[in-house]
Amino acid sequence: MLCFTGVRAFPQSSFPTLRILDRYIFGSVFGTTFGAVALLASVLVAGNMLKDLLSLATAGQLPGIVTLKLILLVLPIVVSYALPMGFLAGVLISFGRMSADQEITAMKCAGISVWRIAVPLLVVGLIGTFLGGFSNCFLAPRAQSAKRDMLLNLISQDPASYLEKREVIDKFKGYRIFVGEREGDTLSDFWVWELESEASGRVRRLLRARTGVFRVDYDHAALVLTLKDAFVEVRGKGLPGVTDTKAAPPPPGQGATGLRGDDGSNLAEFQQIELELSLKGLVGENTTMKRNSLTQDDLGARIEEGRSKLETIPVENKNERKALAVEISRDQVRWHRNLAMALSVLPMGLLALPLSFKTSRRETYVNAGLALGLGLIYYLFITVFEALQSKPQLFPHLLIWVPNLVFFAIGIRLIRRAARH
């Protein structure tokens, strides 16, 4: 192919040709990106559904319409991950094919610069940035909250399905439960082992009751067990397998009779005692998930409220100030992460463009593998900086932007080098 330089390639009448070329590039990038995002979202949705619905499926509480609703609620949550990587893969696959077919060379020979070729790509990137920002900042938090409420509602409708008789139940975090018999809402021969931690598996407190009944506290999403003729043993220092030096007091009850074991453990008998088991653990709810359910406006309000409260705490209360500063830092990291993930679409596209010129491969799997590798590197850095959110002195909310800046700088440098050749 002959390329002539130093001549004006396009007179004014060539502008319609450029518009046709723009539509061609835009359609190629947009279509490939849409397919890549759909594929990645499907994989991520399947992973989320498997994790969230496994306990419901085993309990027989998973109607088809509920599954469909949960899939629709999970989609906005996974878009924040699927969109940047999908755009990265779309650019690599589209321009990699055009480069392999010598289409990019033909454009350069016609006097079209690399920067001009990138215009349709930037348009697709801006569309992706807008969609990602709206999803990350508003749609995904509301979907996360709605999904949690739906799962809790399903569990609350039939909590008895999680109290299978004659089986050791480990679905409630921090507890191991055994029910000898169950008829309706009435339990008999009830055992509860409260653990020091899930990791150690060491028993902190043992509770045994002759009979009991349970009810659902919908306001606090908890299963409340009212046990009768109960016996409680609190493990103390020196017992085999126990390292806690402070024996915790028995839970509150009625008609308690205190005893002391020969091994130093605290023993008590109760005519009636209540035990509350949170249902939130069955859907994996924790502090991070609660923060994920906050919109950008909610996070901003919490940050301002925390700063105002921090100013009222005396300097002498170092521990209280430190704890509040960490909470503010966590909210700031989440606020900046939502925006950084949305804006990561453009830097990834700018980096993918010159890389596609270098690979010049038609094979989809090669470019898809390269996109996956770059995406994993990006998310690895995001994860590392998120892990620093408990150290506000390191400004982790600003470090979240480092991967975007690095990808953007490398992409601009590679495009300028490609424009010279």
mmCIF file of N, CA, C and O in Angstrom, residues 23-84:
data_model
loop_
_atom_site.group_PDB
_atom_site.id
_atom_site.type_symbol
_atom_site.label_atom_id
_atom_site.label_comp_id
_atom_site.label_asym_id
_atom_site.label_seq_id
_atom_site.Cartn_x
_atom_site.Cartn_y
_atom_site.Cartn_z
ATOM 1 N N ARG A 23 -19.043 7.098 12.031
ATOM 2 C CA ARG A 23 -20.136 6.179 12.324
ATOM 3 C C ARG A 23 -19.649 4.724 12.293
ATOM 4 O O ARG A 23 -20.092 3.894 13.098
ATOM 5 N N TYR A 24 -18.743 4.440 11.381
ATOM 6 C CA TYR A 24 -18.213 3.080 11.285
ATOM 7 C C TYR A 24 -17.431 2.718 12.545
ATOM 8 O O TYR A 24 -17.638 1.632 13.128
ATOM 9 N N ILE A 25 -16.539 3.602 12.970
ATOM 10 C CA ILE A 25 -15.735 3.324 14.176
ATOM 11 C C ILE A 25 -16.627 3.287 15.405
ATOM 12 O O ILE A 25 -16.491 2.414 16.269
ATOM 13 N N PHE A 26 -17.550 4.252 15.500
ATOM 14 C CA PHE A 26 -18.454 4.306 16.655
ATOM 15 C C PHE A 26 -19.265 3.015 16.752
ATOM 16 O O PHE A 26 -19.388 2.419 17.830
ATOM 17 N N GLY A 27 -19.826 2.570 15.615
ATOM 18 C CA GLY A 27 -20.624 1.354 15.626
ATOM 19 C C GLY A 27 -19.820 0.129 16.006
ATOM 20 O O GLY A 27 -20.295 -0.734 16.755
ATOM 21 N N SER A 28 -18.591 0.054 15.515
ATOM 22 C CA SER A 28 -17.743 -1.095 15.826
ATOM 23 C C SER A 28 -17.389 -1.137 17.309
ATOM 24 O O SER A 28 -17.521 -2.180 17.962
ATOM 25 N N VAL A 29 -16.953 0.011 17.850
ATOM 26 C CA VAL A 29 -16.559 0.067 19.264
ATOM 27 C C VAL A 29 -17.771 -0.126 20.163
ATOM 28 O O VAL A 29 -17.719 -0.875 21.151
ATOM 29 N N PHE A 30 -18.876 0.545 19.838
ATOM 30 C CA PHE A 30 -20.070 0.460 20.679
ATOM 31 C C PHE A 30 -20.621 -0.966 20.709
ATOM 32 O O PHE A 30 -20.959 -1.493 21.778
ATOM 33 N N GLY A 31 -20.707 -1.601 19.552
ATOM 34 C CA GLY A 31 -21.236 -2.958 19.499
ATOM 35 C C GLY A 31 -20.378 -3.954 20.251
ATOM 36 O O GLY A 31 -20.888 -4.786 21.016
ATOM 37 N N THR A 32 -19.070 -3.869 20.051
ATOM 38 C CA THR A 32 -18.161 -4.795 20.740
ATOM 39 C C THR A 32 -18.159 -4.536 22.240
ATOM 40 O O THR A 32 -18.130 -5.477 23.040
ATOM 41 N N THR A 33 -18.187 -3.265 22.628
ATOM 42 C CA THR A 33 -18.229 -2.929 24.056
ATOM 43 C C THR A 33 -19.505 -3.450 24.696
ATOM 44 O O THR A 33 -19.476 -4.006 25.801
ATOM 45 N N PHE A 34 -20.631 -3.266 24.015
ATOM 46 C CA PHE A 34 -21.910 -3.749 24.548
ATOM 47 C C PHE A 34 -21.864 -5.256 24.765
ATOM 48 O O PHE A 34 -22.311 -5.766 25.805
ATOM 49 N N GLY A 35 -21.318 -5.985 23.802
ATOM 50 C CA GLY A 35 -21.219 -7.430 23.944
ATOM 51 C C GLY A 35 -20.302 -7.835 25.091
ATOM 52 O O GLY A 35 -20.618 -8.758 25.859
ATOM 53 N N ALA A 36 -19.161 -7.131 25.227
ATOM 54 C CA ALA A 36 -18.221 -7.459 26.300
ATOM 55 C C ALA A 36 -18.818 -7.154 27.664
ATOM 56 O O ALA A 36 -18.663 -7.932 28.619
ATOM 57 N N VAL A 37 -19.506 -6.000 27.788
ATOM 58 C CA VAL A 37 -20.141 -5.637 29.057
ATOM 59 C C VAL A 37 -21.224 -6.649 29.412
ATOM 60 O O VAL A 37 -21.352 -7.073 30.577
ATOM 61 N N ALA A 38 -22.021 -7.054 28.434
ATOM 62 C CA ALA A 38 -23.080 -8.037 28.680
ATOM 63 C C ALA A 38 -22.496 -9.363 29.157
ATOM 64 O O ALA A 38 -23.025 -9.989 30.092
ATOM 65 N N LEU A 39 -21.392 -9.791 28.534
ATOM 66 C CA LEU A 39 -20.773 -11.054 28.933
ATOM 67 C C LEU A 39 -20.216 -10.972 30.350
ATOM 68 O O LEU A 39 -20.449 -11.866 31.180
ATOM 69 N N LEU A 40 -19.474 -9.903 30.642
ATOM 70 C CA LEU A 40 -18.906 -9.750 31.976
ATOM 71 C C LEU A 40 -19.996 -9.609 33.030
ATOM 72 O O LEU A 40 -19.895 -10.185 34.122
ATOM 73 N N ALA A 41 -21.039 -8.841 32.718
ATOM 74 C CA ALA A 41 -22.135 -8.666 33.667
ATOM 75 C C ALA A 41 -22.823 -9.994 33.951
ATOM 76 O O ALA A 41 -23.202 -10.276 35.103
ATOM 77 N N SER A 42 -22.982 -10.825 32.932
ATOM 78 C CA SER A 42 -23.613 -12.132 33.124
ATOM 79 C C SER A 42 -22.803 -12.995 34.084
ATOM 80 O O SER A 42 -23.362 -13.655 34.971
ATOM 81 N N VAL A 43 -21.484 -12.975 33.903
ATOM 82 C CA VAL A 43 -20.612 -13.762 34.789
ATOM 83 C C VAL A 43 -20.684 -13.237 36.218
ATOM 84 O O VAL A 43 -20.807 -14.010 37.185
ATOM 85 N N LEU A 44 -20.630 -11.921 36.381
ATOM 86 C CA LEU A 44 -20.665 -11.333 37.715
ATOM 87 C C LEU A 44 -22.021 -11.526 38.378
ATOM 88 O O LEU A 44 -22.096 -11.772 39.590
ATOM 89 N N VAL A 45 -23.093 -11.419 37.603
ATOM 90 C CA VAL A 45 -24.438 -11.649 38.157
ATOM 91 C C VAL A 45 -24.559 -13.096 38.635
ATOM 92 O O VAL A 45 -25.098 -13.353 39.721
ATOM 93 N N ALA A 46 -24.063 -14.033 37.837
ATOM 94 C CA ALA A 46 -24.127 -15.442 38.230
ATOM 95 C C ALA A 46 -23.382 -15.675 39.539
ATOM 96 O O ALA A 46 -23.868 -16.400 40.419
ATOM 97 N N GLY A 47 -22.205 -15.039 39.688
ATOM 98 C CA GLY A 47 -21.452 -15.181 40.926
ATOM 99 C C GLY A 47 -22.181 -14.608 42.118
ATOM 100 O O GLY A 47 -22.238 -15.225 43.187
ATOM 101 N N ASN A 48 -22.763 -13.414 41.953
ATOM 102 C CA ASN A 48 -23.512 -12.786 43.048
ATOM 103 C C ASN A 48 -24.755 -13.583 43.410
ATOM 104 O O ASN A 48 -25.091 -13.736 44.585
ATOM 105 N N MET A 49 -25.471 -14.069 42.397
ATOM 106 C CA MET A 49 -26.692 -14.825 42.657
ATOM 107 C C MET A 49 -26.374 -16.121 43.397
ATOM 108 O O MET A 49 -27.092 -16.514 44.314
ATOM 109 N N LEU A 50 -25.299 -16.781 43.002
ATOM 110 C CA LEU A 50 -24.929 -18.032 43.655
ATOM 111 C C LEU A 50 -24.610 -17.798 45.118
ATOM 112 O O LEU A 50 -25.022 -18.557 45.994
ATOM 113 N N LYS A 51 -23.911 -16.704 45.402
ATOM 114 C CA LYS A 51 -23.520 -16.409 46.783
ATOM 115 C C LYS A 51 -24.727 -16.039 47.630
ATOM 116 O O LYS A 51 -24.874 -16.499 48.768
ATOM 117 N N ASP A 52 -25.619 -15.199 47.101
ATOM 118 C CA ASP A 52 -26.731 -14.671 47.889
ATOM 119 C C ASP A 52 -27.886 -15.645 48.018
ATOM 120 O O ASP A 52 -28.610 -15.635 49.018
ATOM 121 N N LEU A 53 -28.090 -16.489 47.015
ATOM 122 C CA LEU A 53 -29.299 -17.298 46.971
ATOM 123 C C LEU A 53 -29.084 -18.748 47.360
ATOM 124 O O LEU A 53 -30.034 -19.521 47.379
ATOM 125 N N LEU A 54 -27.847 -19.118 47.676
ATOM 126 C CA LEU A 54 -27.590 -20.517 48.002
ATOM 127 C C LEU A 54 -28.359 -20.950 49.243
ATOM 128 O O LEU A 54 -28.993 -22.005 49.272
ATOM 129 N N SER A 55 -28.333 -20.102 50.299
ATOM 130 C CA SER A 55 -29.038 -20.453 51.533
ATOM 131 C C SER A 55 -30.544 -20.481 51.315
ATOM 132 O O SER A 55 -31.250 -21.314 51.893
ATOM 133 N N LEU A 56 -31.060 -19.569 50.484
ATOM 134 C CA LEU A 56 -32.492 -19.550 50.205
ATOM 135 C C LEU A 56 -32.914 -20.777 49.399
ATOM 136 O O LEU A 56 -33.980 -21.343 49.617
ATOM 137 N N ALA A 57 -32.063 -21.167 48.451
ATOM 138 C CA ALA A 57 -32.389 -22.325 47.621
ATOM 139 C C ALA A 57 -32.438 -23.599 48.460
ATOM 140 O O ALA A 57 -33.331 -24.437 48.291
ATOM 141 N N THR A 58 -31.497 -23.754 49.383
ATOM 142 C CA THR A 58 -31.489 -24.940 50.236
ATOM 143 C C THR A 58 -32.680 -24.957 51.177
ATOM 144 O O THR A 58 -33.125 -26.020 51.606
ATOM 145 N N ALA A 59 -33.202 -23.763 51.520
ATOM 146 C CA ALA A 59 -34.367 -23.681 52.395
ATOM 147 C C ALA A 59 -35.673 -23.754 51.615
ATOM 148 O O ALA A 59 -36.750 -23.692 52.194
ATOM 149 N N GLY A 60 -35.608 -23.864 50.296
ATOM 150 C CA GLY A 60 -36.804 -23.957 49.475
ATOM 151 C C GLY A 60 -37.602 -22.677 49.422
ATOM 152 O O GLY A 60 -38.826 -22.713 49.336
ATOM 153 N N GLN A 61 -36.951 -21.514 49.480
ATOM 154 C CA GLN A 61 -37.638 -20.225 49.511
ATOM 155 C C GLN A 61 -37.282 -19.376 48.287
ATOM 156 O O GLN A 61 -37.083 -18.177 48.408
ATOM 157 N N LEU A 62 -37.231 -19.979 47.113
ATOM 158 C CA LEU A 62 -36.759 -19.255 45.944
ATOM 159 C C LEU A 62 -37.731 -19.374 44.780
ATOM 160 O O LEU A 62 -37.501 -20.132 43.843
ATOM 161 N N PRO A 63 -38.843 -18.622 44.822
ATOM 162 C CA PRO A 63 -39.776 -18.632 43.683
ATOM 163 C C PRO A 63 -39.126 -18.030 42.445
ATOM 164 O O PRO A 63 -38.197 -17.221 42.534
ATOM 165 N N GLY A 64 -39.647 -18.410 41.276
ATOM 166 C CA GLY A 64 -39.060 -17.942 40.020
ATOM 167 C C GLY A 64 -39.119 -16.440 39.861
ATOM 168 O O GLY A 64 -38.158 -15.817 39.412
ATOM 169 N N ILE A 65 -40.246 -15.804 40.239
ATOM 170 C CA ILE A 65 -40.380 -14.359 40.079
ATOM 171 C C ILE A 65 -39.394 -13.614 40.966
ATOM 172 O O ILE A 65 -38.874 -12.555 40.603
ATOM 173 N N VAL A 66 -39.110 -14.183 42.143
ATOM 174 C CA VAL A 66 -38.140 -13.563 43.043
ATOM 175 C C VAL A 66 -36.741 -13.625 42.438
ATOM 176 O O VAL A 66 -35.972 -12.667 42.519
ATOM 177 N N THR A 67 -36.404 -14.741 41.829
ATOM 178 C CA THR A 67 -35.100 -14.874 41.176
ATOM 179 C C THR A 67 -34.929 -13.822 40.092
ATOM 180 O O THR A 67 -33.865 -13.194 39.987
ATOM 181 N N LEU A 68 -35.968 -13.617 39.287
ATOM 182 C CA LEU A 68 -35.897 -12.621 38.225
ATOM 183 C C LEU A 68 -35.713 -11.213 38.797
ATOM 184 O O LEU A 68 -34.898 -10.428 38.291
ATOM 185 N N LYS A 69 -36.443 -10.888 39.845
ATOM 186 C CA LYS A 69 -36.313 -9.565 40.472
ATOM 187 C C LYS A 69 -34.906 -9.351 41.019
ATOM 188 O O LYS A 69 -34.329 -8.273 40.887
ATOM 189 N N LEU A 70 -34.343 -10.388 41.642
ATOM 190 C CA LEU A 70 -33.003 -10.265 42.207
ATOM 191 C C LEU A 70 -31.953 -10.101 41.113
ATOM 192 O O LEU A 70 -30.973 -9.370 41.288
ATOM 193 N N ILE A 71 -32.150 -10.767 39.983
ATOM 194 C CA ILE A 71 -31.217 -10.596 38.865
ATOM 195 C C ILE A 71 -31.232 -9.145 38.396
ATOM 196 O O ILE A 71 -30.181 -8.535 38.149
ATOM 197 N N LEU A 72 -32.422 -8.563 38.277
ATOM 198 C CA LEU A 72 -32.534 -7.169 37.841
ATOM 199 C C LEU A 72 -31.909 -6.217 38.853
ATOM 200 O O LEU A 72 -31.358 -5.177 38.483
ATOM 201 N N LEU A 73 -31.977 -6.553 40.146
ATOM 202 C CA LEU A 73 -31.386 -5.699 41.172
ATOM 203 C C LEU A 73 -29.865 -5.821 41.213
ATOM 204 O O LEU A 73 -29.167 -4.869 41.575
ATOM 205 N N VAL A 74 -29.351 -7.005 40.847
ATOM 206 C CA VAL A 74 -27.899 -7.209 40.877
ATOM 207 C C VAL A 74 -27.225 -6.519 39.693
ATOM 208 O O VAL A 74 -26.066 -6.096 39.788
ATOM 209 N N LEU A 75 -27.933 -6.378 38.579
ATOM 210 C CA LEU A 75 -27.330 -5.796 37.374
ATOM 211 C C LEU A 75 -26.670 -4.435 37.615
ATOM 212 O O LEU A 75 -25.516 -4.227 37.218
ATOM 213 N N PRO A 76 -27.360 -3.449 38.229
ATOM 214 C CA PRO A 76 -26.685 -2.161 38.450
ATOM 215 C C PRO A 76 -25.458 -2.270 39.348
ATOM 216 O O PRO A 76 -24.529 -1.464 39.240
ATOM 217 N N ILE A 77 -25.451 -3.257 40.235
ATOM 218 C CA ILE A 77 -24.330 -3.413 41.168
ATOM 219 C C ILE A 77 -23.073 -3.878 40.440
ATOM 220 O O ILE A 77 -21.963 -3.410 40.734
ATOM 221 N N VAL A 78 -23.240 -4.773 39.458
ATOM 222 C CA VAL A 78 -22.072 -5.316 38.764
ATOM 223 C C VAL A 78 -21.621 -4.431 37.606
ATOM 224 O O VAL A 78 -20.530 -4.633 37.067
ATOM 225 N N VAL A 79 -22.466 -3.457 37.216
ATOM 226 C CA VAL A 79 -22.100 -2.593 36.093
ATOM 227 C C VAL A 79 -20.825 -1.809 36.391
ATOM 228 O O VAL A 79 -20.003 -1.558 35.491
ATOM 229 N N SER A 80 -20.622 -1.410 37.638
ATOM 230 C CA SER A 80 -19.436 -0.624 37.984
ATOM 231 C C SER A 80 -18.146 -1.374 37.676
ATOM 232 O O SER A 80 -17.109 -0.762 37.414
ATOM 233 N N TYR A 81 -18.194 -2.709 37.712
ATOM 234 C CA TYR A 81 -17.022 -3.521 37.369
ATOM 235 C C TYR A 81 -17.014 -3.903 35.892
ATOM 236 O O TYR A 81 -15.956 -3.945 35.261
ATOM 237 N N ALA A 82 -18.189 -4.209 35.353
ATOM 238 C CA ALA A 82 -18.266 -4.712 33.979
ATOM 239 C C ALA A 82 -18.034 -3.616 32.951
ATOM 240 O O ALA A 82 -17.461 -3.882 31.877
ATOM 241 N N LEU A 83 -18.474 -2.379 33.230
ATOM 242 C CA LEU A 83 -18.402 -1.323 32.226
ATOM 243 C C LEU A 83 -16.969 -0.922 31.870
ATOM 244 O O LEU A 83 -16.623 -0.888 30.681
ATOM 245 N N PRO A 84 -16.084 -0.616 32.831
ATOM 246 C CA PRO A 84 -14.709 -0.257 32.440
ATOM 247 C C PRO A 84 -13.979 -1.382 31.703
ATOM 248 O O PRO A 84 -13.334 -1.141 30.686
#
